[in-house]
Coordinates of C-alpha atoms and ligand atoms in Angstrom, one line a residue:
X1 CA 132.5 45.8 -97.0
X2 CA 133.7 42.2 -96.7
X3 CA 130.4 41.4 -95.1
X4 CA 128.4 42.8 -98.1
X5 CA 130.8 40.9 -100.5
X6 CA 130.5 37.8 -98.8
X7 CA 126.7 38.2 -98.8
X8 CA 127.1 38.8 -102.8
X9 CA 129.0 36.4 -103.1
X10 CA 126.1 34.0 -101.3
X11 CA 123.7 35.4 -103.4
X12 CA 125.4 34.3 -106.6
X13 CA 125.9 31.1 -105.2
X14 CA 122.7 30.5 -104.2
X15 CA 121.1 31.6 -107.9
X16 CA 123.8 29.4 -109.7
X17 CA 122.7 26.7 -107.3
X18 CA 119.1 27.1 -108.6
X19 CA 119.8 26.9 -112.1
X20 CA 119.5 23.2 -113.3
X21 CA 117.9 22.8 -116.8
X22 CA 119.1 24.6 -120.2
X23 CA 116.9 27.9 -121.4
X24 CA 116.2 29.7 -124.5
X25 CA 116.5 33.6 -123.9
X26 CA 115.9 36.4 -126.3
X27 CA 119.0 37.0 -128.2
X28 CA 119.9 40.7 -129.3
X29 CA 123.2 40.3 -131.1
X30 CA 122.7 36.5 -132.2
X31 CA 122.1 36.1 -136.1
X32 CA 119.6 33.3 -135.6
X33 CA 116.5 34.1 -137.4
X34 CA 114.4 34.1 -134.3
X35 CA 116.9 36.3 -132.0
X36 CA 117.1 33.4 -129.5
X37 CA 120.2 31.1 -127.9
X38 CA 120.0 28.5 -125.4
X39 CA 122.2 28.5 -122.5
X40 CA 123.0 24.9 -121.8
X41 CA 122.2 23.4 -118.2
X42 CA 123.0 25.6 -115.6
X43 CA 123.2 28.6 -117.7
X44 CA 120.5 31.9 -117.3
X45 CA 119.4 34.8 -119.5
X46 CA 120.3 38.0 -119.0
X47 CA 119.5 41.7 -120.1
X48 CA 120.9 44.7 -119.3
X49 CA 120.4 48.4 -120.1
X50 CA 123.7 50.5 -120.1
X51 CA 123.9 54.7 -120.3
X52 CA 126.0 55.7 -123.1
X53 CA 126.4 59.1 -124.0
X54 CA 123.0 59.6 -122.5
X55 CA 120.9 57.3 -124.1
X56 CA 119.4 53.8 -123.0
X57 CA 121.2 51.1 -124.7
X58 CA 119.6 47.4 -124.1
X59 CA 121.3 43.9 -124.7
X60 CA 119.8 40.6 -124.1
X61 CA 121.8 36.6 -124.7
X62 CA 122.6 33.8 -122.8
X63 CA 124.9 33.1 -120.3
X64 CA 126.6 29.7 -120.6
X65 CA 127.4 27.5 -117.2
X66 CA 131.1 28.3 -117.7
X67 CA 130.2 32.4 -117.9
X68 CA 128.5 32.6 -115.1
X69 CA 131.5 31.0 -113.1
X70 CA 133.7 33.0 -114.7
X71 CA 131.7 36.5 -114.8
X72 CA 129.6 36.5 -111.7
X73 CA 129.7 40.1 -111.0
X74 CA 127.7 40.1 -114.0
X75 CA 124.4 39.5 -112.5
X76 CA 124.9 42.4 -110.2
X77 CA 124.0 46.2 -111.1
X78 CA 124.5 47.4 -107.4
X79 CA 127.7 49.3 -107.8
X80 CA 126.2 51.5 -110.4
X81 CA 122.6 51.4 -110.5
X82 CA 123.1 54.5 -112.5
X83 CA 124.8 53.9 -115.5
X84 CA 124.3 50.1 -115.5
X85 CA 121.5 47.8 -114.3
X86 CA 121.7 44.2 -115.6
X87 CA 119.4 41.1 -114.8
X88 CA 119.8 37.1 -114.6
X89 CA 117.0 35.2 -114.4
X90 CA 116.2 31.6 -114.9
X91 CA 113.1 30.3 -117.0
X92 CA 112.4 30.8 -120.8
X93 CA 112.4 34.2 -122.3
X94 CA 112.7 35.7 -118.6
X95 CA 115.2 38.5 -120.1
X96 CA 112.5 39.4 -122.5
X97 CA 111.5 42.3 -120.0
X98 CA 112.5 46.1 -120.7
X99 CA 114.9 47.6 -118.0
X100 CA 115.6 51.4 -117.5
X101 CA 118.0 53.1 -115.8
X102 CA 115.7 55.7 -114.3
X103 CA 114.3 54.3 -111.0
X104 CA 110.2 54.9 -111.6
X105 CA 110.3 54.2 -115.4
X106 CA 111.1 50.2 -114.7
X107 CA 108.0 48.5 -117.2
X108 CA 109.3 45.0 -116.3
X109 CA 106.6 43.9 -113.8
X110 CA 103.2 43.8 -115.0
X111 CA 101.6 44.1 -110.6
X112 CA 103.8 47.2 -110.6
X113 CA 102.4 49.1 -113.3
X114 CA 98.9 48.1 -112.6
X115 CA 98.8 49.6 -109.0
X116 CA 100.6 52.6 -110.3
X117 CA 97.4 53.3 -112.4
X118 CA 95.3 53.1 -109.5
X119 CA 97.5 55.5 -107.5
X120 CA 96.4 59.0 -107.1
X121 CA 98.3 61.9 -109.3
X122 CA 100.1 63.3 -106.0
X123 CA 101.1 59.9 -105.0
X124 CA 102.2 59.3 -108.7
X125 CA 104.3 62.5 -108.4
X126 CA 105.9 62.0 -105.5
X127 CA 106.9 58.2 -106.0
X128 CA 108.3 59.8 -109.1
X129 CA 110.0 63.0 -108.6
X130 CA 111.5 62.5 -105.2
X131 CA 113.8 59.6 -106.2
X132 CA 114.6 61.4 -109.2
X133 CA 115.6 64.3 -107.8
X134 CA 117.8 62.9 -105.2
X135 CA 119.2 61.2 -108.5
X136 CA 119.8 64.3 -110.3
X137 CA 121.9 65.7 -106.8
X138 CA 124.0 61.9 -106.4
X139 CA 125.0 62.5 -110.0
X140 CA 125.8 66.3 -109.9
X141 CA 127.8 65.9 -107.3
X142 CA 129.3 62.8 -108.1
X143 CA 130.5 64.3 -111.5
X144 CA 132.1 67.5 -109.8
X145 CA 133.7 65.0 -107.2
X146 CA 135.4 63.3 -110.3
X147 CA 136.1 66.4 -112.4
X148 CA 138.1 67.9 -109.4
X149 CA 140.3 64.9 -109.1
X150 CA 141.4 65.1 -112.9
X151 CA 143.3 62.0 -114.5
X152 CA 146.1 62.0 -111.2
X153 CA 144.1 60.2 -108.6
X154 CA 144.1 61.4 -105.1
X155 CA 144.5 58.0 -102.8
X156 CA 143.0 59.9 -99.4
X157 CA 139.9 60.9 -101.6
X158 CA 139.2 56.9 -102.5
X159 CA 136.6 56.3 -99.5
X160 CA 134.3 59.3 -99.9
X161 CA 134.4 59.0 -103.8
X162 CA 134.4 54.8 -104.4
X163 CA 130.8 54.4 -105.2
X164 CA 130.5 57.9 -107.4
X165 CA 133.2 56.9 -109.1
X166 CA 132.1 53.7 -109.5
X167 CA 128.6 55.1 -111.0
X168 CA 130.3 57.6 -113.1
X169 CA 133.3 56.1 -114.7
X170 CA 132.0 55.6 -118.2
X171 CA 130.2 59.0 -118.5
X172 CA 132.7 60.7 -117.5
X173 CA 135.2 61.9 -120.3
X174 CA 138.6 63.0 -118.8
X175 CA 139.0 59.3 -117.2
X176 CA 142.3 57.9 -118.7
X177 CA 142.8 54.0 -119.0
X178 CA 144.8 54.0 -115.9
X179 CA 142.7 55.3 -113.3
X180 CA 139.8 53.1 -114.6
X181 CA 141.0 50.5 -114.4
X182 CA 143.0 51.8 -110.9
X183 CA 139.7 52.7 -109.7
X184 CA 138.2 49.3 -110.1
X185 CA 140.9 47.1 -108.8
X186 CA 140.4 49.4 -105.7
X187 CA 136.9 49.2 -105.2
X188 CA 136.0 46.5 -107.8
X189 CA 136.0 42.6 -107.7
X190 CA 139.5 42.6 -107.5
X191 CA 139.6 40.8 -111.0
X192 CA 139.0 43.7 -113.4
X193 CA 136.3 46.1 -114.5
X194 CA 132.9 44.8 -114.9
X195 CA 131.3 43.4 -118.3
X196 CA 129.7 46.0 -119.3
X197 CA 132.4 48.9 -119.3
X198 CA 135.0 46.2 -120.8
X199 CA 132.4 46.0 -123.4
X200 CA 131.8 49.2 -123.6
X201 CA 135.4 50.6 -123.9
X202 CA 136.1 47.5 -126.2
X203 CA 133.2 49.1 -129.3
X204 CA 134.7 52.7 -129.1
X205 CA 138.4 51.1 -130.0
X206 CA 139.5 52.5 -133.6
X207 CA 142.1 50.4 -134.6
X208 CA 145.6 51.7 -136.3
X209 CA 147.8 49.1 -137.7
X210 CA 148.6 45.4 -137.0
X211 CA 151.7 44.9 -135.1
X212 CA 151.9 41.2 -134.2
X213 CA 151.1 38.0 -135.5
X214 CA 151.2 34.7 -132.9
X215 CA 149.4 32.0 -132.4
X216 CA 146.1 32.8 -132.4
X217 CA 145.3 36.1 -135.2
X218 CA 146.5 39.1 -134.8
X219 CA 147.7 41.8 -132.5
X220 CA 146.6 45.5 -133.4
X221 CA 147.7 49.3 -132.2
X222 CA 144.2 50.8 -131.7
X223 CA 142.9 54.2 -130.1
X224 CA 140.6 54.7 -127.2
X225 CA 139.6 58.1 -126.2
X226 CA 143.3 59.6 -127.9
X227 CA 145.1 56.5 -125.6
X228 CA 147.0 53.6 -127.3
X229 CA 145.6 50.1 -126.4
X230 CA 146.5 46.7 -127.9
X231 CA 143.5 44.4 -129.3
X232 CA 144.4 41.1 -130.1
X233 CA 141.8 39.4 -132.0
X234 CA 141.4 36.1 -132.1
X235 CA 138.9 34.2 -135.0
X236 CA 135.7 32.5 -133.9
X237 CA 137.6 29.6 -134.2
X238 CA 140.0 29.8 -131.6
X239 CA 136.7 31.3 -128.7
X240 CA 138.1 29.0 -126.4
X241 CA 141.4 30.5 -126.4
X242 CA 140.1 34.2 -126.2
X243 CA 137.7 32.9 -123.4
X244 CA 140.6 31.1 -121.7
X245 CA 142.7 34.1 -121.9
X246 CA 140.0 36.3 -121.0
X247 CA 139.4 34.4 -117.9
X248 CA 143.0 33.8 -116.5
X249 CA 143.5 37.8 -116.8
X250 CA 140.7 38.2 -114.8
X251 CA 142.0 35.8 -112.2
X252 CA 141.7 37.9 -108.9
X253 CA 144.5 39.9 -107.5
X254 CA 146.6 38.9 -110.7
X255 CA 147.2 42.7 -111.7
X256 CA 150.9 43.5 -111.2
X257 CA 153.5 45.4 -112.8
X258 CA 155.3 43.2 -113.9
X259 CA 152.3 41.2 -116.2
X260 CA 150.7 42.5 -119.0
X261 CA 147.6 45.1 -118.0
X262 CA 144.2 43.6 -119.1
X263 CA 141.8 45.8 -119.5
X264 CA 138.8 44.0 -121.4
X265 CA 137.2 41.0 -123.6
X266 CA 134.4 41.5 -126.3
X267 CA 132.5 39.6 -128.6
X268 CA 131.5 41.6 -131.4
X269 CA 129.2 39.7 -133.9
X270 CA 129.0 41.4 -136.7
X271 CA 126.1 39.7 -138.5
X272 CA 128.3 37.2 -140.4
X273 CA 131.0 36.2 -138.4
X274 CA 132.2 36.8 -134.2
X275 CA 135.3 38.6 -133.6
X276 CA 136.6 38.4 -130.2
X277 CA 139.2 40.9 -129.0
X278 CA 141.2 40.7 -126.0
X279 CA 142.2 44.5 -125.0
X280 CA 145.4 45.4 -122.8
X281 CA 147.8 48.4 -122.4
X282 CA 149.9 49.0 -125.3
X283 CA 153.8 49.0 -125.4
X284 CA 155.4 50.8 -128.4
X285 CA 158.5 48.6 -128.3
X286 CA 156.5 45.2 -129.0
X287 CA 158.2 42.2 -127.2
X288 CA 161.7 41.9 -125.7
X289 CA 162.5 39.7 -128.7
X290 CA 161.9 42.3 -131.1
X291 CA 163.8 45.2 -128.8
X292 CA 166.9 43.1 -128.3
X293 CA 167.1 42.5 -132.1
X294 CA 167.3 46.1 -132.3
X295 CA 169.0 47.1 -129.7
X296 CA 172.0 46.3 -126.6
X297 CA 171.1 47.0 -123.5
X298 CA 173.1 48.5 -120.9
X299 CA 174.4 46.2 -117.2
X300 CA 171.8 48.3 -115.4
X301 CA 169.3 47.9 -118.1
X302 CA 170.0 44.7 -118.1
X303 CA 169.4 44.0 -114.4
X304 CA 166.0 46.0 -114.1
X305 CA 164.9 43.9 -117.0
X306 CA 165.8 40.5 -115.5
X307 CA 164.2 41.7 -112.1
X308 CA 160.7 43.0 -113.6
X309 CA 160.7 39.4 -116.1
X310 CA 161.2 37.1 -112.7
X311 CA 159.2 39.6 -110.2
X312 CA 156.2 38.9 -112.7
X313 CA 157.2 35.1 -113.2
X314 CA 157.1 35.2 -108.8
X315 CA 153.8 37.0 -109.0
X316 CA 152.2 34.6 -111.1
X317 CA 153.9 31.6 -109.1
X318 CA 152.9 32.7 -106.1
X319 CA 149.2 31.7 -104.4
X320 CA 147.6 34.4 -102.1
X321 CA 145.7 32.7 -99.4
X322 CA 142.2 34.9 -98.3
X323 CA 139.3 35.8 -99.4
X324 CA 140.9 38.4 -101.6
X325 CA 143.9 35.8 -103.0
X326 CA 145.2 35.0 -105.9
X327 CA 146.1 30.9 -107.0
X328 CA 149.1 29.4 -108.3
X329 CA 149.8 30.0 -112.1
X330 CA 151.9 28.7 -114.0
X331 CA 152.5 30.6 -117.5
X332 CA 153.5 27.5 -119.8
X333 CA 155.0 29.5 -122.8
X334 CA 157.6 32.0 -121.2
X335 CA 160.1 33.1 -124.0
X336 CA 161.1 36.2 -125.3
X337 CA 158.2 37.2 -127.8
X338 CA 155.9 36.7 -124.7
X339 CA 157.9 39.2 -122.8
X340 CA 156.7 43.1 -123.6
X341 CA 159.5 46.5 -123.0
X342 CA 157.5 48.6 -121.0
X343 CA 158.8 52.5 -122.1
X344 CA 160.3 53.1 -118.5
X345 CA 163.0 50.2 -118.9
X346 CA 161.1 47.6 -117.4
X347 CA 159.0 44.5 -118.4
X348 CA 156.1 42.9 -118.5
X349 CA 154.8 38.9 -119.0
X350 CA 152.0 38.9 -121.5
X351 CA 150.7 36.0 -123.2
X352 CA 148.4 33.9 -120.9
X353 CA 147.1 31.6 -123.3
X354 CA 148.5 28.8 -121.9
X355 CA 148.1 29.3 -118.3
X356 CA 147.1 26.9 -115.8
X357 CA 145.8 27.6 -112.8
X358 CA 146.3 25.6 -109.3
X359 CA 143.4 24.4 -106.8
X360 CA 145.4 24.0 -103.5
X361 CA 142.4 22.7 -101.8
X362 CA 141.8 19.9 -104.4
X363 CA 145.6 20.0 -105.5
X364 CA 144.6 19.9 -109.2
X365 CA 144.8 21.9 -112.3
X366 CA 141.8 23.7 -113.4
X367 CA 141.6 22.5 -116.7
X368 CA 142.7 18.9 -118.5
X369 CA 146.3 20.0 -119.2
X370 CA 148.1 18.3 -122.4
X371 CA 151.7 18.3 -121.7
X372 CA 153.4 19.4 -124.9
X373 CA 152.0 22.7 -125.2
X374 CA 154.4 26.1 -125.7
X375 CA 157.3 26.7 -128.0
X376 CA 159.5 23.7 -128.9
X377 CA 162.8 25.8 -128.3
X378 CA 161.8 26.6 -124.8
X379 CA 160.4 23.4 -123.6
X380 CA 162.1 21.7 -120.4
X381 CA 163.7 18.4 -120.7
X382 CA 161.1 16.5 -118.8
X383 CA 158.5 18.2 -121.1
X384 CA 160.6 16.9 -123.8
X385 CA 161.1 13.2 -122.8
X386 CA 157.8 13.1 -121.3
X387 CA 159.1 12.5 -118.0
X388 CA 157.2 15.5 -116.4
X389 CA 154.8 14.3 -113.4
X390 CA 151.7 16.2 -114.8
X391 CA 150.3 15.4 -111.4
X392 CA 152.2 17.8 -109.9
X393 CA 151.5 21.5 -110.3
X394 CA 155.6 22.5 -108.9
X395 CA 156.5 20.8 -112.2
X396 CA 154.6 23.5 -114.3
X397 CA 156.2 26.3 -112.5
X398 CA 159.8 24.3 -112.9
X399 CA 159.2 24.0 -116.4
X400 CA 158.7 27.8 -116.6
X401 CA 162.1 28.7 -114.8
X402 CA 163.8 26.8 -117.6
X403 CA 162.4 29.0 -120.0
X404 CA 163.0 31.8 -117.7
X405 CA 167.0 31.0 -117.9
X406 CA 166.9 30.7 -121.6
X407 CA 165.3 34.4 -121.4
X408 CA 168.3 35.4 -120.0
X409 CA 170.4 34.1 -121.6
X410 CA 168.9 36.1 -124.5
X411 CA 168.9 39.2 -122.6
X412 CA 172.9 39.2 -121.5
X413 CA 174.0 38.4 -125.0
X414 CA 172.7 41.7 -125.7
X415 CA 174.6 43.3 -122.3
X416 CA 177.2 45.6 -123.5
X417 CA 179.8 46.1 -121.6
X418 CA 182.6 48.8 -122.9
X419 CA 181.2 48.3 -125.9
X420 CA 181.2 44.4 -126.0
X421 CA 178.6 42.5 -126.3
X422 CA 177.2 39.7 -128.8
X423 CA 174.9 39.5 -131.8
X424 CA 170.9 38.6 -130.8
X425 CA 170.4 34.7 -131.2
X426 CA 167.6 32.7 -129.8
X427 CA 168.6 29.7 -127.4
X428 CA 169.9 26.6 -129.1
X429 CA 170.3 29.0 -132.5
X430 CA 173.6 27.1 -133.3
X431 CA 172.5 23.7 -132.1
X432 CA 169.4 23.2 -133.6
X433 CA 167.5 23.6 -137.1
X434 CA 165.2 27.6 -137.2
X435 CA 161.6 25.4 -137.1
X436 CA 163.1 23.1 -134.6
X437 CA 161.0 19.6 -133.8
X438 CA 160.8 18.2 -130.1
X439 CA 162.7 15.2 -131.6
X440 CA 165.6 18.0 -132.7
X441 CA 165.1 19.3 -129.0
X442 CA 164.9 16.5 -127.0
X443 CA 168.3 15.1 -129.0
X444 CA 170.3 18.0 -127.9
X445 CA 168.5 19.1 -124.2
X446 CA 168.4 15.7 -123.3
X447 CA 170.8 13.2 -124.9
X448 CA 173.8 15.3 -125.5
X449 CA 172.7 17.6 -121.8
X450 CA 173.5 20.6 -123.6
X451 CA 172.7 23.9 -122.8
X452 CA 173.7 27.4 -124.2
X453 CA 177.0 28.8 -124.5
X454 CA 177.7 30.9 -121.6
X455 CA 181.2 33.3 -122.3
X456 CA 184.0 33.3 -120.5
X457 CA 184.2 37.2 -120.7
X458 CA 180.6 37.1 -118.7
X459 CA 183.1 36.8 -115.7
X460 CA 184.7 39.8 -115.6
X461 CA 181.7 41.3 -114.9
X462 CA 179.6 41.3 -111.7
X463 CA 176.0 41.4 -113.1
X464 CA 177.3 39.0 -116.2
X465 CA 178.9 36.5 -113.7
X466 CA 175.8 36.4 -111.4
X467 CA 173.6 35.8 -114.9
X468 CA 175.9 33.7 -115.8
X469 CA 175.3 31.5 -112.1
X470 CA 171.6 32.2 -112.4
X471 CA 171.0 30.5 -115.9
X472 CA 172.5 27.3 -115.3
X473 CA 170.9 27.1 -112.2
X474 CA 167.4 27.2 -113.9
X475 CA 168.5 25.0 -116.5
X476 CA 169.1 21.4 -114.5
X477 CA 168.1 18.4 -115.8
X478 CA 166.4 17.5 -111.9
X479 CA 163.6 20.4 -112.2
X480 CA 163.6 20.1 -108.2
X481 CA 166.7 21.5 -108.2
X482 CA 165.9 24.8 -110.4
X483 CA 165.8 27.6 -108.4
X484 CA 162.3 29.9 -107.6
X485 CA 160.9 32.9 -108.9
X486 CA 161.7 34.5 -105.8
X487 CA 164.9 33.1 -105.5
X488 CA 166.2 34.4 -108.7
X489 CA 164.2 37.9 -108.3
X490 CA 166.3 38.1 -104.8
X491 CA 169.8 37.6 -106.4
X492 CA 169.4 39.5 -109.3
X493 CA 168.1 42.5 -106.8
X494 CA 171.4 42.0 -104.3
X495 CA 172.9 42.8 -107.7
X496 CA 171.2 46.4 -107.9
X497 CA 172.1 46.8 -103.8
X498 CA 176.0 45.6 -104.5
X499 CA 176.1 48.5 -107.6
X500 CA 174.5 50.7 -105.3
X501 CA 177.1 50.5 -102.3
X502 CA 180.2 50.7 -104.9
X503 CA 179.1 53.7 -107.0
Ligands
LIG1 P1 149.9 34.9 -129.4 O1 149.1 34.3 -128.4 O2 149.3 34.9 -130.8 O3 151.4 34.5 -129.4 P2 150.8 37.4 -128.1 O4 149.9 37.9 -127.1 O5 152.0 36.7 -127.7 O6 149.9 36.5 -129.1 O7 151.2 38.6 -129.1 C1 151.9 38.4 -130.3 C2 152.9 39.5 -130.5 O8 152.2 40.8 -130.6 C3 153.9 39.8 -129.4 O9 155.0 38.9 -129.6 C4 154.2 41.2 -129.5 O10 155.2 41.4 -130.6 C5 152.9 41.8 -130.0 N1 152.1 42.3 -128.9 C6 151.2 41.6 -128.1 N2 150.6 42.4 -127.2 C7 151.2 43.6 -127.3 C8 151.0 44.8 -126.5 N3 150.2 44.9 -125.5 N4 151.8 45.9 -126.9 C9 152.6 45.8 -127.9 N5 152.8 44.7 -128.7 C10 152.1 43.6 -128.3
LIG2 MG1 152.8 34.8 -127.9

């Protein structure tokens, strides 16, 4: 397995390494009036032929230098040569040949087709019907092995059933969201499912009603296959926003609980203007911001919460060293709007906009970083007064834990304890103006060194007291002195153990 991947992954390597000058390809879904695009240097063309409900569907485009880093499982058809077979190839027009998904009907090499001519009729039929029938068997049983194993996935079956799952995922119709993308985080890339089913899943969305507005367009309720799935949509305008997202969710090994579950990118042209949707599992109570205006929440509800927001902060903190790891992140924009109420009491980080990634080999960021980005309210002194050492990726994940206090700060305002608790009120609500400017914030967070109000009655109660301790030890001035992820995941879990021994 790792052999094959690593071989795969040589492969791609060596095909980007090939690819020097830019290409015009033959351009399905462009507008241009020829059908063409040019890929840039270092890009390729591609084409690919898909099963949908049965039928052949074909796309052809370019693939940009930055794509092809970013999507290189997409040159690869081999984990389901039956339902998707895509092609890269590197000189003008290349992806102008015709694939098919039925091994023997392939019309894309001109040699091929004139021997078959010559051939005798029993050669003919035997080069023909034996692959297809061993086709026909592979898919039979393949769809019975799927169809027994309904929507609750049986772990011991994943060996024997990976690659027919695999092939059979998108025809297949009882497949819920979960499994999918369960399945391919299993047996897949490790970064997500591939192009084409993202794609795919992404054009049978019908979407319901607009439930959020942020900083780039919209954020819809829509409906795949009877299931509830988010779309933001971002305008053609901001592509480099949906592409940066895009590609920090499909960061390998990122998929956790605890952070918002991606499940694909489109671009949909629809002949006068792009629309690029960012798809992800849908949570009915919208962001913690929104929840905690509506409602208290409970010293146990309070703790899971705090737990699930820092175990994904320490998740995303955290680099995975291996083939199979994951870099450092650092999120850049954590506050309570960015923070999702999962239905079973927990939370989830969403929002990756703004993520940077870290190269511990080369120590540096993977893209120029400018230093005020994020909300105003929740931006760390150093960020601020411009003190932050942008050199230095610890600072980004410092920076985060401030905003990680201020989170919960917001979240055990809302703790009620026999029957006491406070109104909802963002950090600084009583310090600074509602549109606050960095010049407001740095006056206050850094002149004056104030922070907010934490209660006196907070004391009286375990949880309160240790949220209390927590906060104002993510919110020092010396960021080297803020406490970890980890760290403040592991206090506010000794909590939970505490409550458990007394009760
Ligand atoms: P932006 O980058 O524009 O700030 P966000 O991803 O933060 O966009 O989404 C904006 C708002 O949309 C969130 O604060 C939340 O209220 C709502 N929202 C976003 N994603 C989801 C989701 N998966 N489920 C439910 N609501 C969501
Ligand atoms: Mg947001």
């Amino acid at each position: 397995m790792t052999r094959t991947r690593t071989m795969e992954a040589a492969l791609i390597f060596l095909s980007i390494a090939h690819l020097t000058a830019a290409l015009r390809c033959v351009c399905q879904l462009c507008t241009t009036t020829n059908h063409t695009c040019d890929t840039g240097a270092d890009g390729a063309c591609w084409s690919s032929v898909m099963l949908v409900d049965g039928m052949e569907k074909t796309d052809r485009s370019c693939m940009s230098p930055a794509e092809m880093k970013a999507e290189n499982v997409y040159c690869f058809s081999s984990r389901m040569p039956n339902v998707v077979k895509r092609n890269c190839c590197k000189t003008d027009f290349c992806n102008n040949e015709t694939l098919h998904i039925h091994p023997g009907s392939f019309d894309n090499s001109d040699n091929k087709s004139k021997k078959a001519t010559t051939w005798g009729r029993l050669e003919l039929a035997l080069v023909i019907l034996v692959p297809s029938c061993l086709l026909c068997v592979g898919i039979v049983v393949g769809v019975f092995a799927i169809l027994g194993q309904g929507c609750a996935y049986n772990r011991t079956h994943k060996q024997d059933a990976e690659e027919a799952l695999g092939d059979q995922m998108l025809m297949s119709t009882d497949k819920c969201l979960k499994d999918l993308i369960y399945d391919m985080s299993t047996s897949g890339s490790g970064s997500g499912l591939p192009l084409l089913v993202q794609r795919t899943i992404a054009r049978t969305i019908v979407l319901q009603e607009s439930i959020g507005k942020g900083r780039f367009g919209e954020v819809w309720r829509g409906k795949w296959r009877g299931e509830d799935v988010a779309v933001k949509i971002f305008s053609s305008r901001d592509e480099r926003s949906w592409f940066r997202e895009a590609e920090i969710y499909q960061t390998i090994m990122l998929r956790h609980e605890n952070i918002l579950g991606f499940i694909g990118a489109d671009n949909k042209d629809n002949g006068s203007w792009t629309q690029l949707w960012l798809v992800s599992e849908y949570h009915e109570h919208g962001s913690l911001f929104d929840y905690l205006n509506r409602y208290t929440v409970s010293v146990e509800g309070m703790i899971v919460y705090a737990v699930s927001i820092a175990s994904g902060l320490a998740h995303l903190h955290m680099e995975i060293i291996g083939t199979q790891g994951k870099p450092a992140i650092a999120h850049r924009d954590i506050k309570s709007k960015n923070v999702l109420v999962k239905k079973n009491g927990t939370a989830v980080i969403a929002d990756l906009g703004l993520a940077v990634k870290h190269d511990s080999n080369t120590n540096t960021i993977d893209i120029p970083s400018n230093h005020r980005v994020g909300t105003k309210r929740y931006m760390a002194p150093e960020i601020l007064d411009e003190t932050i050492n942008m050199r230095s990726f610890e600072t980004f994940k410092r920076a985060d834990i401030y905003a990680l206090g201020l989170v919960f700060w917001e979240l055990a305002r809302r703790c009620s304890v026999r029957g006491l608790h406070e109104d909802f009120q963002l950090p600084y609500y009583d310090l600074v103006p509602s549109d606050p400017s960095i010049e407001d914030m740095r006056k206050v967070v850094c002149d004056q060194k104030l922070r907010p109000n934490i209660p006196n009655q907070w004391q009286s109660c375990e949880a309160l007291r240790v949220m209390g301790k927590l906060m104002r030890e993510c919110w020092y001035a010396n960021a080297a002195a803020r406490l970890t992820a980890l760290r403040v995941k592991k206090t506010i879990s000794q909590v939970i153990v505490i409550k458990d021994i007394k009760d």
